[in-house]
Every structure is written in C-alpha cells, then in structure tokens.
Amino acid sequence: EAGVAQSPRYKIIEKRQSVAFWCNPISGHATLYWYQQILGQGPKLLIQFQNNGVVDDSQLPKDRFSAERLKGVDSTLKIQPAKLEDSAVYLCASTQSRGRGVYEQFFGPGTRLTVL
Amino acid sequence: SQKIEQNSEALNIQEGKTATLTCNYTNYSPAYLQWYRQDPGRGPVFLLLIRENEKEKRKERLKVTFDTTLKQSLFHITASQPADSATYLCALDKTGGYNKLIFGAGTRLAVHP
C-alpha cells in the first residue's frame, strides 16, 4: 500500500513570495490533514478535510494561507505572501475516518519550507 | 487553555535499559491518546493508542499507561536498542473521537550502545 505522498520535499523562497504544497493521501482515506511543524515543536493542525469539505480550519491563518481538496482526493496548501515565521515543515496526514471513530493518522514525509 | 507537556530535554539511556517517557496534560479530558515516533526528516509514525477507559496497552517492547486522574500517560520501551533513538510525540484527541489531535512537543530519546 502506497503511503501519503507530498511534494516538493524542500522549498526555499524569499519573504512575500508565494508557495504551494501538494499532498496525495492513501487511497480511500476520507480525512486529510495539513499540519505545520516548527523546529522543536510538535505538529500543529492547520486544516482538516473530510472528503472535499472543511471540518476545521480554525488555526489556519486565512489572510495568507489557503487550502483545497476539490475532488476529495489530493490537496494543495498555499501560502501567499510568505513571512519569515512560516519557515517550518508542512506535514500532510490522512485517516480512513469518515466521522466519529478512533483511527491512527498516516503522515507523509513533509515539505521543509525556508523563508529568507 | 489546553496544554500538553513532554520532557523537553533529551533522554539518554544505555542499550538494554527501559526508557520511560512522560506526557502530562491540563485543562483537558481526552477520549484517547496516541503515541507517535518521528525520525529526523520524516513524518511521525503511529505506535500505540490508548482509550480513556484503558489503564495499559502493550505492543511488543512498548507499553503505554493512561491515568486520567493524574492527567498523565507514560510510554515505556523495554530492552531498548540504538534503533529506538528518535523523537516520541504524544497526541491527545480534542474532540471526543472525531480524530482531531493536539500534539506535544516530543521527547528525544537517545539509546547508547
């Protein structure tokens, strides 16, 4: 079974530039998450999708971050414009959950973003 | 506000010994708790899950306890090996079973030969 795929693995941009990350979850997984992990911290949830609907985006800085999952499969996270404090690893995860129930989350390798 | 604390300092132990990692939480009553392992440059990998009505869970050399009175989980690795060296994250469900997790900052474990 293929795992969660993410690209690119690394990205370096100047502040105020735009950047986009892509995630393809495990086939059949209805729920997809984007996390931000700053060095030395645990992953922080940015947004949770169930199929193509947003379940929780309460911690997504909506003035600069956006995310979509148009067909309920792969997803894109965008930052526009980037700030220095956005430097972090962006992790995508998925579960087979379709609502209530306890499931492990499967994580991709992450995209390491450096904003200069 | 909800808070999860894990040992911020690295834990150094000798091969063959038991490693014990602590996860404490406040302002919270999670339905379950999960432990993940994260290696440098990789995403977290799920290890164990324990529910609020379970006291202990085991998987091979791993054991997790969950004390809802103390608001604490302990994660044990017995007969530790250098390959167990990694960062271990605890994560708590914040939504009563809707798979929304809050992660601790993790504890780095180093097992020395």
Short mmCIF file of C-alpha atoms in Angstrom, two decimals:
data_model
loop_
_atom_site.label_atom_id
_atom_site.label_comp_id
_atom_site.label_asym_id
_atom_site.label_seq_id
_atom_site.Cartn_x
_atom_site.Cartn_y
_atom_site.Cartn_z
CA GLU A 1 0.00 0.00 0.00
CA ALA A 2 1.46 3.36 -1.04
CA GLY A 3 1.86 5.91 1.72
CA VAL A 4 0.99 9.60 1.83
CA ALA A 5 2.85 11.45 -0.91
CA GLN A 6 3.98 15.06 -0.64
CA SER A 7 5.86 17.38 -2.94
CA PRO A 8 8.12 19.19 -3.08
CA ARG A 9 10.29 17.88 -0.24
CA TYR A 10 12.16 21.16 0.13
CA LYS A 11 11.42 24.74 -0.86
CA ILE A 12 13.33 27.96 -0.31
CA ILE A 13 11.63 31.27 -1.07
CA GLU A 14 12.00 34.95 -0.28
CA LYS A 15 9.53 36.60 2.07
CA ARG A 16 6.43 37.95 0.34
CA GLN A 17 6.66 35.26 -2.34
CA SER A 18 4.04 32.57 -2.84
CA VAL A 19 4.43 28.83 -2.44
CA ALA A 20 2.22 25.76 -2.85
CA PHE A 21 2.47 22.27 -1.44
CA TRP A 22 0.79 19.17 -2.76
CA CYS A 23 -0.43 16.08 -0.93
CA ASN A 24 -1.87 12.79 -2.15
CA PRO A 25 -3.31 10.73 0.73
CA ILE A 26 -3.56 6.98 1.00
CA SER A 27 -6.16 5.65 -1.42
CA GLY A 28 -9.60 5.51 0.17
CA HIS A 29 -8.77 7.76 3.09
CA ALA A 30 -11.60 10.24 3.51
CA THR A 31 -9.98 12.54 6.04
CA LEU A 32 -6.94 14.66 5.22
CA TYR A 33 -4.98 16.98 7.49
CA TRP A 34 -2.36 19.67 6.99
CA TYR A 35 -0.03 20.34 9.91
CA GLN A 36 2.70 22.90 10.49
CA GLN A 37 5.71 21.71 12.50
CA ILE A 38 8.14 24.38 13.63
CA LEU A 39 11.58 23.16 14.68
CA GLY A 40 11.49 21.77 18.21
CA GLN A 41 7.69 21.70 18.38
CA GLY A 42 5.01 19.15 17.73
CA PRO A 43 2.79 19.26 14.66
CA LYS A 44 0.07 21.91 14.83
CA LEU A 45 -3.14 21.30 12.92
CA LEU A 46 -3.85 23.89 10.22
CA ILE A 47 -6.84 22.37 8.46
CA GLN A 48 -8.83 19.14 8.38
CA PHE A 49 -10.86 17.93 5.38
CA GLN A 50 -13.41 15.15 5.24
CA ASN A 51 -13.79 14.23 1.58
CA ASN A 52 -13.80 17.67 -0.09
CA GLY A 53 -15.37 19.57 2.83
CA VAL A 54 -13.53 21.51 5.53
CA VAL A 55 -14.08 20.13 9.03
CA ASP A 56 -11.81 22.50 10.92
CA ASP A 57 -9.71 25.44 9.75
CA SER A 58 -9.76 27.37 13.00
CA GLN A 59 -5.95 27.57 13.20
CA LEU A 60 -5.34 28.38 9.56
CA PRO A 61 -4.08 31.99 9.09
CA LYS A 62 -6.65 32.73 6.44
CA ASP A 63 -5.18 36.07 5.47
CA ARG A 64 -2.25 34.25 3.87
CA PHE A 65 -2.92 30.51 3.89
CA SER A 66 -5.44 28.66 1.77
CA ALA A 67 -6.11 25.00 1.12
CA GLU A 68 -8.35 22.99 -1.13
CA ARG A 69 -9.29 19.39 -1.79
CA LEU A 70 -11.52 19.78 -4.82
CA LYS A 71 -12.22 16.15 -5.73
CA GLY A 72 -11.90 14.71 -2.25
CA VAL A 73 -8.58 13.09 -3.05
CA ASP A 74 -5.39 15.13 -3.31
CA SER A 75 -4.96 18.52 -1.70
CA THR A 76 -2.99 21.73 -2.12
CA LEU A 77 -1.88 24.14 0.62
CA LYS A 78 -0.83 27.63 -0.46
CA ILE A 79 0.89 30.48 1.34
CA GLN A 80 0.65 33.95 -0.18
CA PRO A 81 2.56 36.03 0.79
CA ALA A 82 5.05 34.11 2.91
CA LYS A 83 6.55 35.52 6.10
CA LEU A 84 9.77 34.57 7.86
CA GLU A 85 7.79 32.86 10.63
CA ASP A 86 6.26 30.46 8.08
CA SER A 87 9.57 28.59 7.95
CA ALA A 88 8.61 25.10 9.09
CA VAL A 89 7.88 21.58 7.91
CA TYR A 90 4.41 21.18 6.44
CA LEU A 91 3.05 17.70 7.03
CA CYS A 92 0.10 16.08 5.37
CA ALA A 93 -1.70 13.18 7.05
CA SER A 94 -4.71 11.03 6.28
CA THR A 95 -7.00 8.57 8.02
CA GLN A 96 -9.78 6.28 6.88
CA SER A 97 -12.12 8.03 9.31
CA ARG A 98 -15.42 9.17 7.90
CA GLY A 99 -16.61 10.87 11.07
CA ARG A 100 -16.54 9.59 14.60
CA GLY A 101 -14.19 6.77 15.43
CA VAL A 102 -10.64 6.33 16.54
CA TYR A 103 -8.04 5.95 13.83
CA GLU A 104 -4.31 6.33 13.53
CA GLN A 105 -3.06 9.07 11.27
CA PHE A 106 -0.66 8.28 8.44
CA PHE A 107 1.82 11.05 7.71
CA GLY A 108 3.71 11.99 4.61
CA PRO A 109 7.42 12.90 4.69
CA GLY A 110 6.66 16.63 4.83
CA THR A 111 7.81 19.68 2.90
CA ARG A 112 10.53 21.73 4.56
CA LEU A 113 9.93 25.41 3.80
CA THR A 114 12.60 28.03 4.38
CA VAL A 115 11.59 31.68 4.02
CA LEU A 116 14.51 34.10 3.64
CA SER B 1 -6.16 26.71 27.60
CA GLN B 2 -5.35 23.10 26.72
CA LYS B 3 -1.75 22.20 27.34
CA ILE B 4 0.36 19.10 26.72
CA GLU B 5 3.81 18.74 28.24
CA GLN B 6 6.52 16.28 27.39
CA ASN B 7 10.08 16.20 28.73
CA SER B 8 11.81 18.92 26.75
CA GLU B 9 15.27 17.59 27.47
CA ALA B 10 16.61 14.59 25.62
CA LEU B 11 16.55 11.27 27.41
CA ASN B 12 19.83 9.37 27.23
CA ILE B 13 19.86 5.73 28.25
CA GLN B 14 22.04 2.68 27.88
CA GLU B 15 21.13 -0.12 25.49
CA GLY B 16 19.09 -2.83 27.19
CA LYS B 17 17.56 -0.49 29.78
CA THR B 18 13.93 0.61 29.91
CA ALA B 19 13.14 4.09 28.61
CA THR B 20 10.21 5.91 30.22
CA LEU B 21 8.75 9.00 28.60
CA THR B 22 6.12 11.22 30.20
CA CYS B 23 3.17 13.10 28.75
CA ASN B 24 1.18 15.41 31.04
CA TYR B 25 -1.86 17.43 30.08
CA THR B 26 -4.06 20.09 31.64
CA ASN B 27 -7.49 21.60 31.02
CA TYR B 28 -8.44 18.56 29.10
CA SER B 29 -10.36 15.28 29.18
CA PRO B 30 -9.31 13.38 26.07
CA ALA B 31 -11.22 10.33 24.89
CA TYR B 32 -7.95 8.73 23.82
CA LEU B 33 -4.27 9.33 23.46
CA GLN B 34 -1.81 8.27 20.79
CA TRP B 35 1.97 7.93 20.70
CA TYR B 36 3.99 8.53 17.54
CA ARG B 37 7.64 8.15 16.64
CA GLN B 38 9.39 10.72 14.46
CA ASP B 39 12.81 10.29 12.90
CA PRO B 40 14.77 13.29 11.55
CA GLY B 41 13.48 14.42 8.17
CA ARG B 42 10.44 12.15 8.30
CA GLY B 43 6.80 12.37 9.25
CA PRO B 44 5.51 10.88 12.51
CA VAL B 45 4.68 7.18 12.56
CA PHE B 46 1.88 5.81 14.73
CA LEU B 47 2.89 3.44 17.53
CA LEU B 48 0.10 2.93 20.05
CA LEU B 49 -3.34 4.20 21.00
CA ILE B 50 -4.94 4.01 24.44
CA ARG B 51 -8.51 4.95 25.33
CA GLU B 52 -9.68 6.77 28.44
CA ASN B 53 -11.17 3.59 29.91
CA GLU B 54 -7.95 1.60 29.45
CA LYS B 55 -5.18 1.64 32.03
CA GLU B 56 -2.47 -0.01 29.99
CA LYS B 57 -1.69 -1.12 26.43
CA ARG B 58 1.20 -3.22 25.17
CA LYS B 59 2.76 -3.93 21.80
CA GLU B 60 5.93 -5.97 21.66
CA ARG B 61 8.53 -3.98 23.66
CA LEU B 62 6.25 -0.96 24.03
CA LYS B 63 3.88 -0.22 26.89
CA VAL B 64 1.62 2.79 27.42
CA THR B 65 -0.30 3.72 30.54
CA PHE B 66 -3.04 6.32 30.84
CA ASP B 67 -4.02 7.82 34.19
CA THR B 68 -6.96 10.18 33.73
CA THR B 69 -6.85 11.19 37.40
CA LEU B 70 -3.23 12.30 37.22
CA LYS B 71 -3.77 13.52 33.61
CA GLN B 72 -0.68 11.64 32.58
CA SER B 73 0.48 8.99 30.14
CA LEU B 74 3.72 7.07 30.43
CA PHE B 75 5.40 5.44 27.45
CA HIS B 76 7.88 2.64 28.11
CA ILE B 77 10.33 0.92 25.78
CA THR B 78 11.82 -2.18 27.37
CA ALA B 79 15.16 -3.71 26.32
CA SER B 80 15.92 -0.52 24.40
CA GLN B 81 18.11 -0.60 21.30
CA PRO B 82 20.05 2.13 19.46
CA ALA B 83 17.46 1.81 16.68
CA ASP B 84 14.87 3.12 19.15
CA SER B 85 16.62 6.52 19.10
CA ALA B 86 14.08 9.05 17.81
CA THR B 87 11.66 11.73 18.98
CA TYR B 88 8.47 10.40 20.56
CA LEU B 89 5.32 12.50 20.36
CA CYS B 90 2.17 12.12 22.40
CA ALA B 91 -1.07 13.33 20.91
CA LEU B 92 -4.46 13.78 22.52
CA ASP B 93 -7.86 13.73 20.92
CA LYS B 94 -9.54 17.06 21.46
CA THR B 95 -12.94 16.27 20.02
CA GLY B 96 -14.26 13.21 21.78
CA GLY B 97 -13.45 10.81 18.98
CA TYR B 98 -13.50 12.89 15.80
CA ASN B 99 -9.83 12.38 15.12
CA LYS B 100 -8.58 15.87 15.82
CA LEU B 101 -5.26 15.64 17.64
CA ILE B 102 -3.17 18.05 19.69
CA PHE B 103 0.48 17.05 19.76
CA GLY B 104 3.07 17.57 22.44
CA ALA B 105 6.49 18.90 21.50
CA GLY B 106 8.02 15.45 21.79
CA THR B 107 10.87 13.94 23.76
CA ARG B 108 14.10 12.98 22.02
CA LEU B 109 15.38 9.57 23.07
CA ALA B 110 19.00 8.53 22.52
CA VAL B 111 19.93 4.92 23.23
CA HIS B 112 23.66 4.39 23.54
CA PRO B 113 25.40 1.06 22.84
#
